[in-house]
N, CA, C and O atoms as a DFTB+ gen file, in Angstrom:
196 C
 N C O
     1  1     112.066      97.288      87.573
     2  2     111.402      96.529      88.622
     3  2     112.345      96.375      89.815
     4  3     113.524      96.063      89.646
     5  1     111.829      96.591      90.998
     6  2     112.628      96.488      92.216
     7  2     112.983      95.032      92.509
     8  3     112.177      94.123      92.316
     9  1     114.204      94.843      92.975
    10  2     114.635      93.503      93.364
    11  2     114.241      93.253      94.816
    12  3     114.320      94.150      95.655
    13  1     113.822      92.039      95.099
    14  2     113.519      91.662      96.478
    15  2     114.821      91.344      97.195
    16  3     115.739      90.756      96.624
    17  1     114.880      91.743      98.452
    18  2     116.051      91.501      99.278
    19  2     115.611      90.669     100.480
    20  3     114.628      91.004     101.141
    21  1     116.323      89.604     100.758
    22  2     115.982      88.717     101.870
    23  2     116.722      89.138     103.136
    24  3     117.849      89.629     103.088
    25  1     116.045      88.928     104.282
    26  2     116.681      89.159     105.574
    27  2     115.907      88.386     106.633
    28  3     114.766      87.980     106.411
    29  1     116.532      88.190     107.775
    30  2     115.911      87.463     108.877
    31  2     115.116      88.452     109.725
    32  3     115.597      89.540     110.043
    33  1     113.908      88.065     110.082
    34  2     113.066      88.888     110.946
    35  2     112.644      88.042     112.140
    36  3     112.058      86.972     111.975
    37  1     112.939      88.517     113.320
    38  2     112.577      87.787     114.533
    39  2     111.354      88.448     115.149
    40  3     111.359      89.649     115.418
    41  1     110.314      87.669     115.370
    42  2     109.075      88.153     115.976
    43  2     108.744      87.292     117.181
    44  3     109.041      86.098     117.205
    45  1     108.125      87.909     118.182
    46  2     107.699      87.070     119.296
    47  2     106.496      86.232     118.853
    48  3     105.836      86.546     117.862
    49  1     106.230      85.184     119.589
    50  2     105.216      84.202     119.200
    51  2     103.819      84.817     119.054
    52  3     103.092      84.484     118.117
    53  1     103.444      85.706     119.970
    54  2     102.120      86.327     119.900
    55  2     101.962      87.176     118.640
    56  3     100.917      87.140     117.990
    57  1     103.003      87.939     118.298
    58  2     102.938      88.765     117.103
    59  2     102.860      87.893     115.851
    60  3     102.090      88.188     114.936
    61  1     103.641      86.836     115.807
    62  2     103.627      85.934     114.653
    63  2     102.261      85.276     114.500
    64  3     101.750      85.158     113.386
    65  1     101.675      84.852     115.602
    66  2     100.345      84.237     115.550
    67  2      99.303      85.223     115.019
    68  3      98.436      84.854     114.228
    69  1      99.395      86.473     115.458
    70  2      98.451      87.494     115.002
    71  2      98.623      87.765     113.512
    72  3      97.635      87.915     112.794
    73  1      99.866      87.828     113.039
    74  2     100.118      88.073     111.617
    75  2      99.664      86.881     110.784
    76  3      99.104      87.065     109.703
    77  1      99.892      85.676     111.262
    78  2      99.429      84.482     110.538
    79  2      97.906      84.479     110.396
    80  3      97.382      84.169     109.326
    81  1      97.202      84.820     111.462
    82  2      95.739      84.850     111.418
    83  2      95.253      85.949     110.483
    84  3      94.314      85.737     109.716
    85  1      95.880      87.118     110.538
    86  2      95.512      88.244     109.683
    87  2      95.759      87.884     108.218
    88  3      94.927      88.169     107.357
    89  1      96.896      87.263     107.941
    90  2      97.216      86.845     106.573
    91  2      96.170      85.862     106.054
    92  3      95.725      85.974     104.911
    93  1      95.784      84.915     106.875
    94  2      94.767      83.932     106.471
    95  2      93.441      84.633     106.183
    96  3      92.760      84.290     105.216
    97  1      93.071      85.598     107.001
    98  2      91.829      86.351     106.780
    99  2      91.848      87.113     105.461
   100  3      90.806      87.282     104.828
   101  1      93.027      87.574     105.041
   102  2      93.183      88.373     103.819
   103  2      93.593      87.529     102.615
   104  3      93.825      88.066     101.532
   105  1      93.683      86.201     102.799
   106  2      94.087      85.273     101.735
   107  2      95.477      85.611     101.190
   108  3      95.710      85.578      99.982
   109  1      96.395      85.937     102.105
   110  2      97.779      86.226     101.759
   111  2      98.693      85.256     102.494
   112  3      98.309      84.647     103.492
   113  1      99.911      85.127     101.978
   114  2     100.948      84.413     102.725
   115  2     101.405      85.329     103.863
   116  3     101.133      86.530     103.847
   117  1     102.085      84.768     104.829
   118  2     102.624      85.587     105.917
   119  2     103.606      86.606     105.344
   120  3     103.589      87.773     105.736
   121  1     104.459      86.172     104.422
   122  2     105.404      87.087     103.794
   123  2     104.662      88.213     103.076
   124  3     105.018      89.383     103.221
   125  1     103.644      87.871     102.310
   126  2     102.855      88.880     101.608
   127  2     102.172      89.840     102.558
   128  3     102.075      91.035     102.279
   129  1     101.697      89.321     103.685
   130  2     101.031      90.174     104.676
   131  2     102.019      91.160     105.291
   132  3     101.702      92.339     105.451
   133  1     103.209      90.684     105.636
   134  2     104.218      91.563     106.216
   135  2     104.620      92.634     105.201
   136  3     104.784      93.798     105.568
   137  1     104.780      92.259     103.934
   138  2     105.099      93.245     102.901
   139  2     103.987      94.279     102.785
   140  3     104.268      95.470     102.655
   141  1     102.736      93.848     102.830
   142  2     101.597      94.763     102.734
   143  2     101.573      95.716     103.938
   144  3     101.377      96.921     103.776
   145  1     101.774      95.170     105.145
   146  2     101.783      95.997     106.367
   147  2     102.867      97.069     106.255
   148  3     102.620      98.238     106.550
   149  1     104.058      96.675     105.833
   150  2     105.156      97.633     105.724
   151  2     104.887      98.678     104.639
   152  3     105.162      99.860     104.841
   153  1     104.354      98.255     103.495
   154  2     104.044      99.200     102.415
   155  2     103.004     100.220     102.870
   156  3     103.138     101.409     102.582
   157  1     101.970      99.767     103.576
   158  2     100.940     100.678     104.077
   159  2     101.516     101.667     105.097
   160  3     101.177     102.850     105.082
   161  1     102.382     101.177     105.974
   162  2     103.007     102.056     106.969
   163  2     103.890     103.100     106.294
   164  3     103.900     104.258     106.710
   165  1     104.631     102.706     105.259
   166  2     105.472     103.654     104.528
   167  2     104.639     104.705     103.807
   168  3     104.993     105.884     103.806
   169  1     103.542     104.290     103.199
   170  2     102.638     105.254     102.535
   171  2     102.047     106.229     103.545
   172  3     102.022     107.438     103.313
   173  1     101.575     105.696     104.661
   174  2     100.933     106.525     105.685
   175  2     101.919     107.558     106.254
   176  3     101.528     108.681     106.570
   177  1     103.177     107.181     106.381
   178  2     104.169     108.096     106.937
   179  2     104.720     109.079     105.903
   180  3     105.486     109.983     106.240
   181  1     104.324     108.895     104.646
   182  2     104.801     109.766     103.586
   183  2     106.202     109.430     103.085
   184  3     106.822     110.231     102.385
   185  1     106.696     108.267     103.437
   186  2     108.042     107.871     103.033
   187  2     108.064     107.120     101.708
   188  3     109.134     106.902     101.140
   189  1     106.890     106.720     101.209
   190  2     106.791     106.008      99.938
   191  2     105.474     106.357      99.294
   192  3     104.446     106.434      99.967
   193  1     105.499     106.571      97.976
   194  2     104.259     106.916      97.256
   195  2     103.416     105.694      97.025
   196  3     102.339     105.789      96.436
């Protein structure tokens, strides 16, 4: 099982507001939404199965 690694992510206010709203629409936490967005982008680019 992969270990989670913590780091600081700085987002502008508009982007954070959009991610918060999107997360609420999908019934996810903001952290979960960001993880999902990144996983989908990695799959789409062929960098992760």
